[in-house]
Amino acid sequence: MKRHLLEAADLDRDDATLVLDTAAQIDQALAGREVKKLPTLRGRTVVNLFYEDSTRTRISFELAAKRLSADVINFSAKGSSVSKGESLKDTALTLEAMGSDAVVVRHHMSGAPHRLAHWVRGSVVNAGDGTHEHPTQALLDAYTIRQRLGRLDGVRVTIVGDVLHSRVARSNVGLLHTLGAEVTLVAPPTLLPVGVGSWPAEVGYDLDAVLPKSDVVMMLRVQAERMNASFFPSAREYSRRYGLDAHRMGALPDDAIVMHPGPMNRGMEIAADVADSVRSTIVEQVANGVSVRMAVLYLLLGGSPQ
Ligand code: NCD
């Protein structure tokens, strides 16, 4: 494993498989235990540095570090000296001076975690940077697929929606390809990034044509907060063409699963009954996020198993 986890490309197939296998071992070790805690990172300090809003990812990293017995500092830009104009570098050096071993960073600027990695001695984990990457989300998604379908090699994964603004899509395309899955992107042409043709994925525009050939359908949130222009005619029109409702879900093969990284726009990219159906793995994804992040912190910080 490299020292930092900044993007999916930091993991080759062996590294990625090691993370998933370690997460599975952690799950097993904790299953049925009353005290869901391992002593592995006792005495280590993990800083969660969040410059952008987050529910799942922040809580998940906090819980992961705590379950490994690390000391955890949660830093959110709101309410800190960042509001007085302190730079990312000075903030990082301050945290470093206090002895942090790992910094988990979410930032609205693509590339911020890469910069940070030059300034601190510990490990940097990217928890989502702008529209760029979100590698631990891709790991937890891969873990969930493997858990449900028993394999990743040859699994047909269709990622649908706002690919343009999605760091989840970018990281998933890279990681799932590394792990042998076949990825197809389906989106309105306006919500596909320039250069998508060079990604290791097929690109399509017709969801109904792709669904019967999908083992996994991953719905992306329409990221209205990152849109400064009109990318589609109306929410209704978007749902009609690219939303997953119960009727469309019926076109999937029998054991196919439906994923969403959250937060969802229920009724927009995914209908409420689909989100709550037995095919949906949305709640499992959240639970798996903790195990996968424990595995990442454990492997990066090199704690010895106890
Ligand atoms: C995603 C994110 O923040 O990149 N959510 C998450 O981490 N679970 C996706 C999104 O915001 O739509």
XYZ file of C-alpha atoms and ligand atoms in Angstrom:
318
model
C 0.000 0.000 0.000
C 1.097 3.556 -0.687
C 1.316 5.975 2.258
C -1.707 8.016 1.136
C -5.083 7.124 -0.354
C -5.838 10.053 -2.651
C -7.556 8.396 -5.604
C -8.648 5.001 -6.849
C -5.497 4.723 -8.966
C -3.434 4.567 -5.757
C -4.695 1.002 -5.366
C -3.640 -1.804 -7.671
C -5.698 -4.972 -7.757
C -3.771 -6.586 -4.893
C -4.038 -3.493 -2.663
C -7.756 -3.092 -3.337
C -8.395 -6.779 -2.655
C -6.344 -6.520 0.547
C -8.547 -3.633 1.754
C -11.731 -5.591 1.007
C -10.403 -8.762 2.636
C -9.229 -6.830 5.694
C -12.665 -5.203 5.999
C -14.259 -8.657 5.838
C -11.914 -9.901 8.592
C -12.766 -6.883 10.727
C -16.481 -7.545 10.208
C -15.966 -11.127 11.276
C -13.875 -10.202 14.288
C -16.516 -7.757 15.509
C -19.613 -9.811 14.668
C -21.518 -10.770 17.768
C -19.150 -8.841 20.054
C -20.744 -6.670 22.640
C -17.873 -4.185 22.605
C -17.280 -3.311 18.946
C -13.749 -2.107 19.426
C -10.250 -3.273 18.521
C -7.117 -1.955 20.287
C -5.137 -1.726 17.035
C -4.580 2.041 16.757
C -4.281 2.849 20.453
C -2.131 5.939 20.896
C -2.537 7.071 17.289
C -4.315 10.281 16.297
C -6.620 10.652 13.315
C -7.820 14.102 12.276
C -10.998 14.485 10.260
C -10.613 17.730 8.334
C -13.938 18.609 6.709
C -14.251 21.731 4.580
C -17.471 20.577 2.975
C -20.721 19.280 4.422
C -21.007 15.585 5.037
C -23.191 13.248 7.065
C -22.265 9.656 6.240
C -18.600 10.026 5.384
C -17.646 12.133 8.405
C -19.494 9.993 10.922
C -18.219 6.846 9.270
C -14.553 7.890 9.464
C -15.020 9.007 13.061
C -16.572 5.709 14.040
C -13.941 3.742 12.117
C -11.078 5.485 13.932
C -12.799 5.132 17.312
C -13.478 1.429 16.763
C -9.740 1.016 16.223
C -9.124 2.863 19.522
C -7.410 5.867 17.883
C -7.797 9.376 19.285
C -9.991 11.353 16.906
C -10.148 15.067 16.288
C -13.049 16.334 14.231
C -12.311 19.597 12.558
C -14.917 21.313 10.473
C -14.096 24.496 8.627
C -17.190 26.195 9.999
C -16.420 27.534 13.453
C -12.621 27.271 13.045
C -9.948 29.816 12.087
C -10.650 28.950 8.453
C -13.448 31.487 8.727
C -10.688 34.011 9.593
C -8.950 33.144 6.335
C -6.412 30.570 7.535
C -5.060 28.582 4.608
C -5.233 24.824 4.150
C -1.462 24.668 4.567
C -1.392 26.535 7.877
C -4.323 24.525 9.157
C -2.533 21.316 8.187
C 0.726 22.379 9.830
C -1.146 23.231 13.017
C -2.707 19.785 13.107
C 0.644 18.229 12.325
C 2.251 20.104 15.214
C -0.308 18.494 17.487
C 0.923 15.096 16.353
C -1.660 13.703 13.949
C -0.785 10.371 12.316
C -3.454 10.548 9.614
C -5.538 13.320 8.118
C -8.863 12.462 6.519
C -9.811 15.379 4.317
C -12.929 16.483 2.479
C -12.592 19.666 0.457
C -14.593 21.520 -2.182
C -11.456 21.966 -4.314
C -10.412 19.058 -6.518
C -6.771 18.262 -5.704
C -6.730 19.645 -2.128
C -5.789 16.251 -0.596
C -2.850 15.971 -3.042
C -1.542 19.357 -1.863
C -2.004 18.355 1.740
C -0.002 15.177 1.170
C 3.050 17.353 0.422
C 2.769 19.249 3.680
C 2.185 16.598 6.321
C 4.280 13.664 7.446
C 1.363 11.340 8.216
C -1.021 9.618 5.832
C -3.663 11.562 3.936
C -6.977 9.953 3.060
C -9.194 11.688 0.516
C -12.783 11.737 1.796
C -14.049 13.544 -1.315
C -12.405 16.446 -3.180
C -14.583 18.639 -5.373
C -15.748 16.725 -8.413
C -12.570 14.651 -8.473
C -12.414 11.485 -6.353
C -13.846 9.720 -3.322
C -11.850 6.488 -3.102
C -13.245 5.080 0.153
C -16.764 5.378 -1.268
C -15.666 3.255 -4.222
C -14.103 0.728 -1.822
C -17.279 0.436 0.225
C -19.311 0.090 -2.963
C -17.012 -2.673 -4.229
C -17.226 -4.365 -0.837
C -21.028 -4.226 -0.938
C -21.167 -5.665 -4.473
C -18.809 -8.490 -3.544
C -20.806 -9.229 -0.401
C -24.131 -9.357 -2.255
C -23.082 -10.990 -5.529
C -20.087 -12.998 -4.333
C -17.649 -11.598 -6.916
C -16.502 -8.477 -8.757
C -14.812 -10.007 -11.766
C -17.105 -9.708 -14.780
C -19.905 -8.015 -12.814
C -21.782 -5.532 -15.010
C -22.160 -2.231 -13.159
C -24.249 0.601 -14.606
C -23.656 4.050 -13.089
C -26.482 6.458 -13.841
C -26.953 10.213 -13.691
C -24.853 13.230 -12.816
C -21.465 11.781 -13.750
C -20.121 15.248 -14.513
C -20.150 16.388 -10.882
C -19.622 12.992 -9.289
C -16.398 12.084 -7.511
C -18.188 8.853 -6.587
C -18.521 7.931 -10.270
C -14.885 8.788 -11.020
C -13.547 6.682 -8.178
C -15.912 3.811 -8.909
C -15.039 3.634 -12.592
C -11.348 3.399 -11.727
C -11.608 0.960 -8.842
C -14.248 -1.331 -10.352
C -12.213 -1.558 -13.538
C -9.128 -2.458 -11.499
C -11.151 -5.196 -9.826
C -12.372 -6.668 -13.123
C -15.939 -5.333 -13.279
C -17.448 -3.990 -16.527
C -18.716 -0.449 -16.044
C -21.288 1.392 -18.177
C -22.127 5.053 -17.626
C -25.607 6.284 -18.522
C -26.330 10.006 -18.400
C -27.709 12.891 -20.371
C -24.924 14.159 -22.671
C -24.832 17.436 -20.699
C -23.932 15.555 -17.515
C -20.960 13.649 -18.926
C -17.478 15.165 -18.514
C -15.256 16.057 -21.424
C -12.857 13.182 -22.006
C -15.194 10.482 -20.668
C -14.373 8.500 -23.805
C -10.937 7.758 -22.370
C -12.327 6.315 -19.104
C -12.349 2.517 -18.803
C -16.145 2.389 -19.213
C -18.825 2.153 -21.879
C -21.031 5.201 -22.293
C -24.759 5.088 -23.132
C -27.748 7.396 -23.078
C -30.635 4.931 -22.934
C -31.230 3.550 -19.447
C -33.959 1.141 -20.547
C -31.607 -0.513 -23.024
C -28.905 -1.113 -20.397
C -30.940 -2.241 -17.366
C -31.604 -5.851 -18.518
C -27.822 -6.281 -18.894
C -26.909 -4.873 -15.448
C -26.003 -6.829 -12.315
C -25.673 -3.584 -10.390
C -27.283 -0.225 -11.009
C -25.715 2.654 -9.107
C -27.810 5.812 -9.057
C -26.022 9.145 -8.590
C -27.434 12.200 -6.883
C -28.236 15.160 -9.114
C -25.778 17.633 -7.547
C -27.801 20.820 -7.831
C -25.352 22.702 -5.572
C -22.568 22.254 -8.152
C -24.720 23.321 -11.111
C -24.365 26.884 -12.278
C -26.409 26.384 -15.417
C -29.346 24.385 -16.640
C -28.199 20.867 -17.488
C -31.620 19.386 -18.233
C -35.076 20.795 -19.034
C -36.831 19.992 -15.735
C -36.704 17.648 -12.753
C -39.701 15.814 -14.158
C -38.059 15.309 -17.512
C -34.867 14.115 -15.800
C -36.738 11.515 -13.714
C -38.695 10.353 -16.701
C -35.536 9.547 -18.657
C -32.909 8.807 -16.027
C -34.780 8.108 -12.778
C -35.130 4.587 -11.399
C -38.737 3.787 -10.532
C -40.352 0.435 -9.692
C -41.349 -0.182 -13.299
C -37.801 0.284 -14.554
C -36.401 -1.770 -11.695
C -38.549 -4.636 -13.009
C -36.345 -4.770 -16.112
C -33.269 -5.754 -14.062
C -32.139 -9.390 -13.875
C -33.574 -11.233 -10.846
C -30.602 -10.945 -8.498
C -29.464 -7.455 -9.542
C -28.950 -4.834 -6.837
C -29.645 -1.096 -6.639
C -27.082 1.217 -5.034
C -26.903 4.917 -4.144
C -24.088 6.639 -2.215
C -26.495 9.050 -0.479
C -27.704 11.633 0.115
C -30.683 10.775 -2.105
C -33.101 13.023 -3.881
C -36.064 10.683 -3.446
C -38.443 11.067 -6.361
C -35.741 12.537 -8.605
C -33.016 10.021 -9.493
C -34.578 7.243 -7.414
C -38.183 6.539 -6.434
C -38.848 6.076 -2.723
C -40.172 2.516 -3.144
C -37.019 1.550 -5.067
C -34.764 3.047 -2.394
C -36.612 1.040 0.259
C -36.904 -2.201 -1.728
C -35.129 -5.489 -0.961
C -32.834 -4.964 -3.937
C -31.565 -1.714 -2.488
C -28.206 -1.887 -0.660
C -28.248 1.735 0.469
C -28.291 1.005 4.193
C -25.715 -1.804 3.832
C -23.429 0.601 1.990
C -23.442 2.871 5.028
C -22.697 0.008 7.427
C -19.960 -1.345 5.152
C -18.425 2.114 4.996
C -17.317 1.817 8.612
C -15.604 -1.571 8.112
C -13.899 -0.476 4.907
C -12.614 2.741 6.493
C -11.360 0.775 9.482
C -9.455 -1.427 7.024
C -7.979 1.605 5.243
C -6.857 3.304 8.469
C -5.457 0.047 9.791
C -3.485 -0.677 6.625
C -2.185 2.890 6.231
C -1.201 3.353 9.830
C 0.330 -0.110 9.926
C -1.004 -1.132 13.297
C -0.082 -4.691 14.180
C -3.043 -7.042 14.633
C -3.830 -7.923 18.259
C -21.284 11.632 -2.019
C -20.263 12.729 -1.919
O -20.295 13.539 -0.990
O -19.416 12.730 -2.772
N -21.849 11.217 -0.841
C -21.159 10.426 0.026
O -19.999 10.618 0.306
N -21.823 9.391 0.564
C -22.209 11.784 -3.130
C -23.071 13.004 -3.208
O -22.857 14.007 -2.538
O -23.997 12.946 -4.011
